[in-house]
Coordinates of C-alpha atoms in Angstrom, one line a residue:
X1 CA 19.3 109.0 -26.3
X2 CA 16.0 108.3 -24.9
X3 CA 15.2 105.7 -23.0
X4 CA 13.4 104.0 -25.2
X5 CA 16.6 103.5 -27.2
X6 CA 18.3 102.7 -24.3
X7 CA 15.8 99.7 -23.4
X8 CA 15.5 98.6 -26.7
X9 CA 19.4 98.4 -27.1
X10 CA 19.1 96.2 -23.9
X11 CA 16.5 94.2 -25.4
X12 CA 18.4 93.8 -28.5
X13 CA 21.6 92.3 -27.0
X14 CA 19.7 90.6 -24.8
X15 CA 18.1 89.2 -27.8
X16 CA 21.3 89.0 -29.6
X17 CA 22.7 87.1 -26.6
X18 CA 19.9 84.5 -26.0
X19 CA 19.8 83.8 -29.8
X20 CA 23.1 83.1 -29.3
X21 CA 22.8 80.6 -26.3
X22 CA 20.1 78.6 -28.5
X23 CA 22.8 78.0 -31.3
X24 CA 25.1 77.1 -28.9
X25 CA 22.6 74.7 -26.9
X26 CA 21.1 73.6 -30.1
X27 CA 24.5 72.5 -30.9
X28 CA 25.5 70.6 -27.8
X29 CA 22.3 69.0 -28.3
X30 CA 23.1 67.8 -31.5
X31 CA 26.9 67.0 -30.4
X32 CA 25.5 64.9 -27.8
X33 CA 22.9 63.1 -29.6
X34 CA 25.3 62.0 -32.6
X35 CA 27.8 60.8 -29.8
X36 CA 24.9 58.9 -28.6
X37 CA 23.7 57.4 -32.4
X38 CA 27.6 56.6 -31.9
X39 CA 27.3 55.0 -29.0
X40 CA 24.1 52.9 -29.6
X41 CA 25.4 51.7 -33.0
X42 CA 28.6 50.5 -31.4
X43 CA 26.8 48.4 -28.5
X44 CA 24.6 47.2 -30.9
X45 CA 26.8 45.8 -33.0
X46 CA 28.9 44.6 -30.2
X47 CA 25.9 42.7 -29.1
X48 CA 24.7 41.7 -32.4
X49 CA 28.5 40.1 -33.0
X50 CA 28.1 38.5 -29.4
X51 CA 24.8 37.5 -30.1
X52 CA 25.8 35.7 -33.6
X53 CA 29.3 34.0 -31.7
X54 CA 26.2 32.6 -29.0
X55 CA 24.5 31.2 -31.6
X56 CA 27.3 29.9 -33.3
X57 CA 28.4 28.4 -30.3
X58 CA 25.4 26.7 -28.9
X59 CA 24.6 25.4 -32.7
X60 CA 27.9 23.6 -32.7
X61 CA 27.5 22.4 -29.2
X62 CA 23.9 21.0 -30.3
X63 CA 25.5 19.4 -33.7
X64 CA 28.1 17.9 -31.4
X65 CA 25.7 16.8 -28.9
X66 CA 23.6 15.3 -32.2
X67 CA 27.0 13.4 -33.5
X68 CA 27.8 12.0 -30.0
X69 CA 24.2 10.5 -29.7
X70 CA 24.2 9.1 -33.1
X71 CA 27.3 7.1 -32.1
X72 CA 26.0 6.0 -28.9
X73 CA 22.9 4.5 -30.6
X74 CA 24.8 2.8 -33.8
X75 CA 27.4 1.3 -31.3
X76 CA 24.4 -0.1 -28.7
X77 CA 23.1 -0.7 -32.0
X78 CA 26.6 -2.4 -33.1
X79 CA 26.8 -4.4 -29.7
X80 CA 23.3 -5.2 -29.7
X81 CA 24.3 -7.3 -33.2
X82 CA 27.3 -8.8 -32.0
X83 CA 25.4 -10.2 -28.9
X84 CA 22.5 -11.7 -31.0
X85 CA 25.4 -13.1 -33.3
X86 CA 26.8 -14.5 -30.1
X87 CA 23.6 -16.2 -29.0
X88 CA 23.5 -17.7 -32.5
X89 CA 26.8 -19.4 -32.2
X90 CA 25.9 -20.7 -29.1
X91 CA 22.6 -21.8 -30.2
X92 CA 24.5 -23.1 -33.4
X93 CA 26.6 -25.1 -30.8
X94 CA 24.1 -26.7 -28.6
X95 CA 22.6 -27.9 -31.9
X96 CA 25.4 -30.0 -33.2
X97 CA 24.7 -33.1 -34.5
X98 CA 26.2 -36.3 -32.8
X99 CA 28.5 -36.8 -35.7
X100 CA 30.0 -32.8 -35.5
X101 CA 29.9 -33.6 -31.7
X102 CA 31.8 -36.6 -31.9
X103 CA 34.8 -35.5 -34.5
X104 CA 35.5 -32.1 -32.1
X105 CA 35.6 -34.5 -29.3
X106 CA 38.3 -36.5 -30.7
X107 CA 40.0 -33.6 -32.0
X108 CA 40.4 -32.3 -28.2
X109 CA 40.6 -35.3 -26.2
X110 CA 43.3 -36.7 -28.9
X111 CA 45.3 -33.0 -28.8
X112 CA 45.1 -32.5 -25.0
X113 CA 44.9 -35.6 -23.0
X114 CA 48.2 -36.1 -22.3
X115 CA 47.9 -33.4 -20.5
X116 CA 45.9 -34.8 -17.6
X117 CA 44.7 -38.0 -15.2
X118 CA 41.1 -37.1 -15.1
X119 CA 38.6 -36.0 -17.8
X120 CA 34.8 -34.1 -17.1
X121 CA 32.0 -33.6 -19.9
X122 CA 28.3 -32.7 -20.3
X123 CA 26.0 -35.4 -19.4
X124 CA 25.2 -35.7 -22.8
X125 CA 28.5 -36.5 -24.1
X126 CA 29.6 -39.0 -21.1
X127 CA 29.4 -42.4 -22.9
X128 CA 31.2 -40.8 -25.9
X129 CA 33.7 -39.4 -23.7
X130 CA 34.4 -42.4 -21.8
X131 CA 34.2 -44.5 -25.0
X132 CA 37.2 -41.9 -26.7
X133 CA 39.2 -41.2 -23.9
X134 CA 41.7 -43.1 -21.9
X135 CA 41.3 -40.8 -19.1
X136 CA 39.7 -41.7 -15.6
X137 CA 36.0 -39.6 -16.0
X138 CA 35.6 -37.9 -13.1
X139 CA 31.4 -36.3 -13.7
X140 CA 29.2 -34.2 -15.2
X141 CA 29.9 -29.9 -16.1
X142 CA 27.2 -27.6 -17.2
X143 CA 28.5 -26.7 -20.6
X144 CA 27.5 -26.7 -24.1
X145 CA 29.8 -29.4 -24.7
X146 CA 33.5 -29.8 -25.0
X147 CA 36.0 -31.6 -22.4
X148 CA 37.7 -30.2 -19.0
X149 CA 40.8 -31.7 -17.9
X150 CA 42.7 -32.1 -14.8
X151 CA 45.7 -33.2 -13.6
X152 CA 45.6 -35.9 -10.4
X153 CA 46.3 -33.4 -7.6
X154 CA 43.1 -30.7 -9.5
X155 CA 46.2 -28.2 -9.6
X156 CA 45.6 -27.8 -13.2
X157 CA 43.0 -27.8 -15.3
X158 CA 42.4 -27.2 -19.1
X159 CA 39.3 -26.2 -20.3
X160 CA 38.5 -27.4 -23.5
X161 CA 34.8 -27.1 -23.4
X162 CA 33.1 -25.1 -26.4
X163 CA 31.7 -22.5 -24.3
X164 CA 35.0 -21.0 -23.2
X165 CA 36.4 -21.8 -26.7
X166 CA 33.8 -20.0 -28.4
X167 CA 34.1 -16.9 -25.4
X168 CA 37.6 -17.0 -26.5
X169 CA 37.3 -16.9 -29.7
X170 CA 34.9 -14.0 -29.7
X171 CA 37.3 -11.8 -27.6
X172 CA 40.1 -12.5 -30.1
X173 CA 38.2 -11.9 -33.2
X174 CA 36.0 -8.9 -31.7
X175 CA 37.0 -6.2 -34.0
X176 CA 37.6 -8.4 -36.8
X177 CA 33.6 -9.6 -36.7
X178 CA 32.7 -6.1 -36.1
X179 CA 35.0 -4.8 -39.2
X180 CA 33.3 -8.1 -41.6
X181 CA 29.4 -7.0 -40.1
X182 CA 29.9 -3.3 -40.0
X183 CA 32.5 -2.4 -42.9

């Protein structure tokens, strides 16, 4: 053999070897990069899941934040009515006439004043409080109107006058004017 054949023998596994070391690269390579693609689909749609249970999340917390507000404006809303419906009774009140006045006087001081020794009004109802009472008058409240009583000692005292019958009232019924103005 010459050298010739010799050296291109050589050259020919050597050839033969480093084709074969391509393939083999070639297909760690591709192993690789198709466990990559693998790899970048699954966090993708690990973050794409995440990504959708966020925005699920943070859209319910906004429609609950929505419904919470809404309530808190149509019950200021609610109280603000009931308030205005409270001024209107009492407005209602100090507007009696004389003759309304003068038949709820009756009705209290006739009811409750057994009770006491000593009577109190408005200034506006004195003279008709002295004139339907038997009761020593003892001055002058700041009310709408109505009738306080006391005993001799001031140990007790009953408060008939129509502003804490009508704050009374109100408490009681609450709901039930609520439920009648707001279904």
């Amino acid at each position: 053999m010459g050298l010739e054949t010799v050296v291109k023998d050589i050259m020919d596994a050597a050839q033969s070897e480093v084709s074969k070391l391509d393939s083999e690269a070639d297909a760690e390579v591709s192993l690789i990069l198709d466990e990559a693609k693998q790899n970048a689909k699954r966090i993708m749609g690990e973050r794409l899941a995440k990504a959708e249970d966020d925005i699920k999340k943070i859209k319910q917390q906004e429609i609950s934040s929505a419904n919470l507000e809404v309530k808190r404006t149509l019950l200021n809303a609610r109280k603000e009515i009931l308030e205005k419906v409270y001024v209107q009774a009492v407005e209602t009140i100090s507007t009696f006439s004389p003759e309304k006045n003068e038949e709820l006087l009756k009705e209290l001081i006739s009811n409750n004043e057994a009770s006491g020794t000593k009577i109190y009004s408005n200034a506006d109802s004195e003279e008709l409080v002295k004139k339907l009472s038997s009761l020593e008058y003892a001055g002058n409240i700041n009310c709408l109107g109505g009738v306080v009583i006391e005993n001799e000692d001031g140990t007790i005292r009953l408060d008939y006058t129509y502003d804490v019958i009508l704050k009374s009232v109100n408490e009681r019924l609450l709901k039930q004017t609520s439920d009648i103005l707001f279904g």
